Amino acid sequence: MGLRERKKQRTRDALIDAALDLFLSQGYEATTIDQIAAEVEVSPRTFFRYFASKEDVALSLTADEQEMFLAELVARPLSEPPFAALSQSMRAMLGILREIDGAEAGRIMKAQRLVHSTPSLLAGAMRLIRENERRLVAEVARRMGTAPDDLQSQLVVSVFVSIGLLCMNGPTEDLNGLARRYEDLLTLAERSLRPGWDLPVGSAEPEPEPEPASASASAAS
Amino acid sequence: MGLRERKKQRTRDALIDAALDLFLSQGYEATTIDQIAAEVEVSPRTFFRYFASKEDVALSLTADEQEMFLAELVARPLSEPPFAALSQSMRAMLGILREIDGAEAGRIMKAQRLVHSTPSLLAGAMRLIRENERRLVAEVARRMGTAPDDLQSQLVVSVFVSIGLLCMNGPTEDLNGLARRYEDLLTLAERSLRPGWDLPVGSAEPEPEPEPASASASAAS
DNA sequence: TGTCATCTGTCATGGACTGACATAAATTAC
DNA sequence: GTAATTTATGTCAGTCCATGACAGATGACA
């Protein structure tokens, strides 16, 4: 990789770091682009060459996580029922996040705290998730062998996304707490949904229901 | 009601009408506050005394509908299971909307078309709905006799809201088409959810399941 | 080294939104 | 009916976000 690329990456990271720090210390709306740019010793105009908006820099890590999640999903074996594939992808992503360390881990946790404590950013994060919902539906429909505008695949994704959003609504700011809350919600969802609800209607093989006794056995991971 | 109040109401309505017309003819982002204010022969500063933002005026009717829905919900008999109460409230609201006529009906349909055809406004509408979700959860929790931070009541509301959002995602711009789509989704949800899923776990009386044969009999209303 | 592509800073601009203050209008009191 | 009070509106100035245009600086590459 050339010097130019590395320099750009460093500027980008510096902008994210400066932005997160300022947002956390002064508040999101109280911080101006000029302050962020000054901190990195870059012109305000340059900021907008790296990020489309003030919100964009705050949510860039959230967007990255979305991409990670989608990548996990497409890598899941097709034999897995749709909802299980979604759940497992989420578990896998949380696992990866837990293993990250160094500067990137600090950024992620800062972003987590920031988004969670700023209403407009929380709304923005939900908007991001909603925007990705279309791609999730496409992938789920592919797995179910249905059209992308099929209501059932949309419902499956929608229920899954709802659970994810409920996780974010919770008071937790800790990654482990998030994972625990997520497993609680999955258990509740399992109790609420009919077995095989996420399989095509004519499907011969109904999704096998796990024994309820060991439902949350793998929660601690 | 005094002259002052009537004048204010007229100005407010005029601003909404001018805004909707301009948004629909020129596009939302291409329209400036100055244009709207000029149309009503009012200073731009006055616009912001009536609406907090450009988005606010576009979504004011959507916000009104949210209030209507919540009013319907609190008026539902407590004997109704939570999810049924939510569904019936939605049906009632759609019914009321269908009966409205005159200038108000025109406004509502314009707003419907506008929001549906403008991505950023669609996102805004979803944000509105999400913000009201907290109040819905409180009401549902009251009906279920659980705490407002109970996961189950949150899940019930979340599933319901998801169905509402899926309705909005559809290509329909017609009120009847919307209602039909809504009924389709409810049928699908019924097929996906366990009977009594929205009742407190220790509940002795499971929610009676309607015979599947006539599931969509009342769809046409 | 010289050419080229790309990144960056500077400048100018537009549009959303806000605070402060003065004016005009409606409400109320007398 | 007039005076005093309250409230809505207009004007003005200003901040901030965001974008286009252009020129200069810097790394890439022959």
JSON list of C-alpha atoms in Angstrom, two decimals, chain A residues 65-66 68-94 129 132-144 152-164 182-183 186 193 197-199 207:
[
{"chain": "A", "resi": 65, "resn": "GLU", "atom": "CA", "xyz": [-20.49, -3.26, 12.03]},
{"chain": "A", "resi": 66, "resn": "GLN", "atom": "CA", "xyz": [-23.44, -3.47, 9.69]},
{"chain": "A", "resi": 68, "resn": "MET", "atom": "CA", "xyz": [-19.50, -7.10, 9.11]},
{"chain": "A", "resi": 69, "resn": "PHE", "atom": "CA", "xyz": [-22.86, -8.53, 9.99]},
{"chain": "A", "resi": 70, "resn": "LEU", "atom": "CA", "xyz": [-23.90, -8.83, 6.37]},
{"chain": "A", "resi": 71, "resn": "ALA", "atom": "CA", "xyz": [-20.62, -10.53, 5.52]},
{"chain": "A", "resi": 72, "resn": "GLU", "atom": "CA", "xyz": [-21.23, -13.05, 8.30]},
{"chain": "A", "resi": 73, "resn": "LEU", "atom": "CA", "xyz": [-24.70, -13.74, 6.99]},
{"chain": "A", "resi": 74, "resn": "VAL", "atom": "CA", "xyz": [-23.71, -14.50, 3.42]},
{"chain": "A", "resi": 75, "resn": "ALA", "atom": "CA", "xyz": [-21.04, -16.87, 4.78]},
{"chain": "A", "resi": 76, "resn": "ARG", "atom": "CA", "xyz": [-23.60, -18.92, 6.72]},
{"chain": "A", "resi": 77, "resn": "PRO", "atom": "CA", "xyz": [-24.39, -22.39, 5.34]},
{"chain": "A", "resi": 78, "resn": "LEU", "atom": "CA", "xyz": [-27.57, -22.49, 3.28]},
{"chain": "A", "resi": 79, "resn": "SER", "atom": "CA", "xyz": [-28.81, -25.47, 5.26]},
{"chain": "A", "resi": 80, "resn": "GLU", "atom": "CA", "xyz": [-29.44, -23.18, 8.23]},
{"chain": "A", "resi": 81, "resn": "PRO", "atom": "CA", "xyz": [-33.00, -21.87, 8.54]},
{"chain": "A", "resi": 82, "resn": "PRO", "atom": "CA", "xyz": [-33.19, -18.12, 7.89]},
{"chain": "A", "resi": 83, "resn": "PHE", "atom": "CA", "xyz": [-33.80, -16.90, 11.41]},
{"chain": "A", "resi": 84, "resn": "ALA", "atom": "CA", "xyz": [-31.12, -19.16, 12.85]},
{"chain": "A", "resi": 85, "resn": "ALA", "atom": "CA", "xyz": [-28.69, -17.87, 10.25]},
{"chain": "A", "resi": 86, "resn": "LEU", "atom": "CA", "xyz": [-29.46, -14.31, 11.27]},
{"chain": "A", "resi": 87, "resn": "SER", "atom": "CA", "xyz": [-29.07, -15.07, 14.96]},
{"chain": "A", "resi": 88, "resn": "GLN", "atom": "CA", "xyz": [-25.81, -16.91, 14.46]},
{"chain": "A", "resi": 89, "resn": "SER", "atom": "CA", "xyz": [-24.43, -14.10, 12.33]},
{"chain": "A", "resi": 90, "resn": "MET", "atom": "CA", "xyz": [-25.16, -11.69, 15.15]},
{"chain": "A", "resi": 91, "resn": "ARG", "atom": "CA", "xyz": [-23.44, -13.97, 17.65]},
{"chain": "A", "resi": 92, "resn": "ALA", "atom": "CA", "xyz": [-20.45, -14.27, 15.35]},
{"chain": "A", "resi": 93, "resn": "MET", "atom": "CA", "xyz": [-20.21, -10.52, 14.95]},
{"chain": "A", "resi": 94, "resn": "LEU", "atom": "CA", "xyz": [-20.42, -9.92, 18.69]},
{"chain": "A", "resi": 129, "resn": "ILE", "atom": "CA", "xyz": [-30.07, -0.52, 10.30]},
{"chain": "A", "resi": 132, "resn": "ASN", "atom": "CA", "xyz": [-29.55, -2.27, 5.49]},
{"chain": "A", "resi": 133, "resn": "GLU", "atom": "CA", "xyz": [-32.78, -4.14, 6.01]},
{"chain": "A", "resi": 134, "resn": "ARG", "atom": "CA", "xyz": [-33.34, -4.17, 2.26]},
{"chain": "A", "resi": 135, "resn": "ARG", "atom": "CA", "xyz": [-30.11, -6.07, 1.71]},
{"chain": "A", "resi": 136, "resn": "LEU", "atom": "CA", "xyz": [-30.91, -8.45, 4.53]},
{"chain": "A", "resi": 137, "resn": "VAL", "atom": "CA", "xyz": [-34.27, -9.19, 2.97]},
{"chain": "A", "resi": 138, "resn": "ALA", "atom": "CA", "xyz": [-32.61, -9.89, -0.36]},
{"chain": "A", "resi": 139, "resn": "GLU", "atom": "CA", "xyz": [-30.23, -12.35, 1.26]},
{"chain": "A", "resi": 140, "resn": "VAL", "atom": "CA", "xyz": [-32.94, -14.05, 3.30]},
{"chain": "A", "resi": 141, "resn": "ALA", "atom": "CA", "xyz": [-35.18, -14.31, 0.26]},
{"chain": "A", "resi": 142, "resn": "ARG", "atom": "CA", "xyz": [-32.32, -15.95, -1.62]},
{"chain": "A", "resi": 143, "resn": "ARG", "atom": "CA", "xyz": [-32.00, -18.50, 1.18]},
{"chain": "A", "resi": 144, "resn": "MET", "atom": "CA", "xyz": [-35.73, -19.13, 1.30]},
{"chain": "A", "resi": 152, "resn": "GLN", "atom": "CA", "xyz": [-42.68, -13.70, 4.69]},
{"chain": "A", "resi": 153, "resn": "SER", "atom": "CA", "xyz": [-38.99, -12.98, 4.16]},
{"chain": "A", "resi": 154, "resn": "GLN", "atom": "CA", "xyz": [-39.64, -9.37, 5.00]},
{"chain": "A", "resi": 155, "resn": "LEU", "atom": "CA", "xyz": [-41.35, -10.41, 8.20]},
{"chain": "A", "resi": 156, "resn": "VAL", "atom": "CA", "xyz": [-38.51, -12.71, 9.20]},
{"chain": "A", "resi": 157, "resn": "VAL", "atom": "CA", "xyz": [-35.96, -9.93, 8.77]},
{"chain": "A", "resi": 158, "resn": "SER", "atom": "CA", "xyz": [-38.22, -7.41, 10.42]},
{"chain": "A", "resi": 159, "resn": "VAL", "atom": "CA", "xyz": [-38.66, -9.55, 13.52]},
{"chain": "A", "resi": 160, "resn": "PHE", "atom": "CA", "xyz": [-34.94, -10.10, 13.70]},
{"chain": "A", "resi": 161, "resn": "VAL", "atom": "CA", "xyz": [-34.15, -6.41, 13.28]},
{"chain": "A", "resi": 162, "resn": "SER", "atom": "CA", "xyz": [-36.71, -5.59, 15.96]},
{"chain": "A", "resi": 163, "resn": "ILE", "atom": "CA", "xyz": [-34.83, -7.75, 18.40]},
{"chain": "A", "resi": 164, "resn": "GLY", "atom": "CA", "xyz": [-31.61, -6.00, 17.49]},
{"chain": "A", "resi": 182, "resn": "TYR", "atom": "CA", "xyz": [-29.60, -10.33, 23.05]},
{"chain": "A", "resi": 183, "resn": "GLU", "atom": "CA", "xyz": [-29.76, -13.96, 24.18]},
{"chain": "A", "resi": 186, "resn": "LEU", "atom": "CA", "xyz": [-33.82, -14.65, 21.41]},
{"chain": "A", "resi": 193, "resn": "LEU", "atom": "CA", "xyz": [-42.86, -17.92, 17.48]},
{"chain": "A", "resi": 197, "resn": "TRP", "atom": "CA", "xyz": [-42.37, -19.99, 11.09]},
{"chain": "A", "resi": 198, "resn": "ASP", "atom": "CA", "xyz": [-39.41, -18.84, 9.01]},
{"chain": "A", "resi": 199, "resn": "LEU", "atom": "CA", "xyz": [-39.58, -21.73, 6.52]},
{"chain": "A", "resi": 207, "resn": "GLU", "atom": "CA", "xyz": [-37.61, -26.66, 11.75]}
]
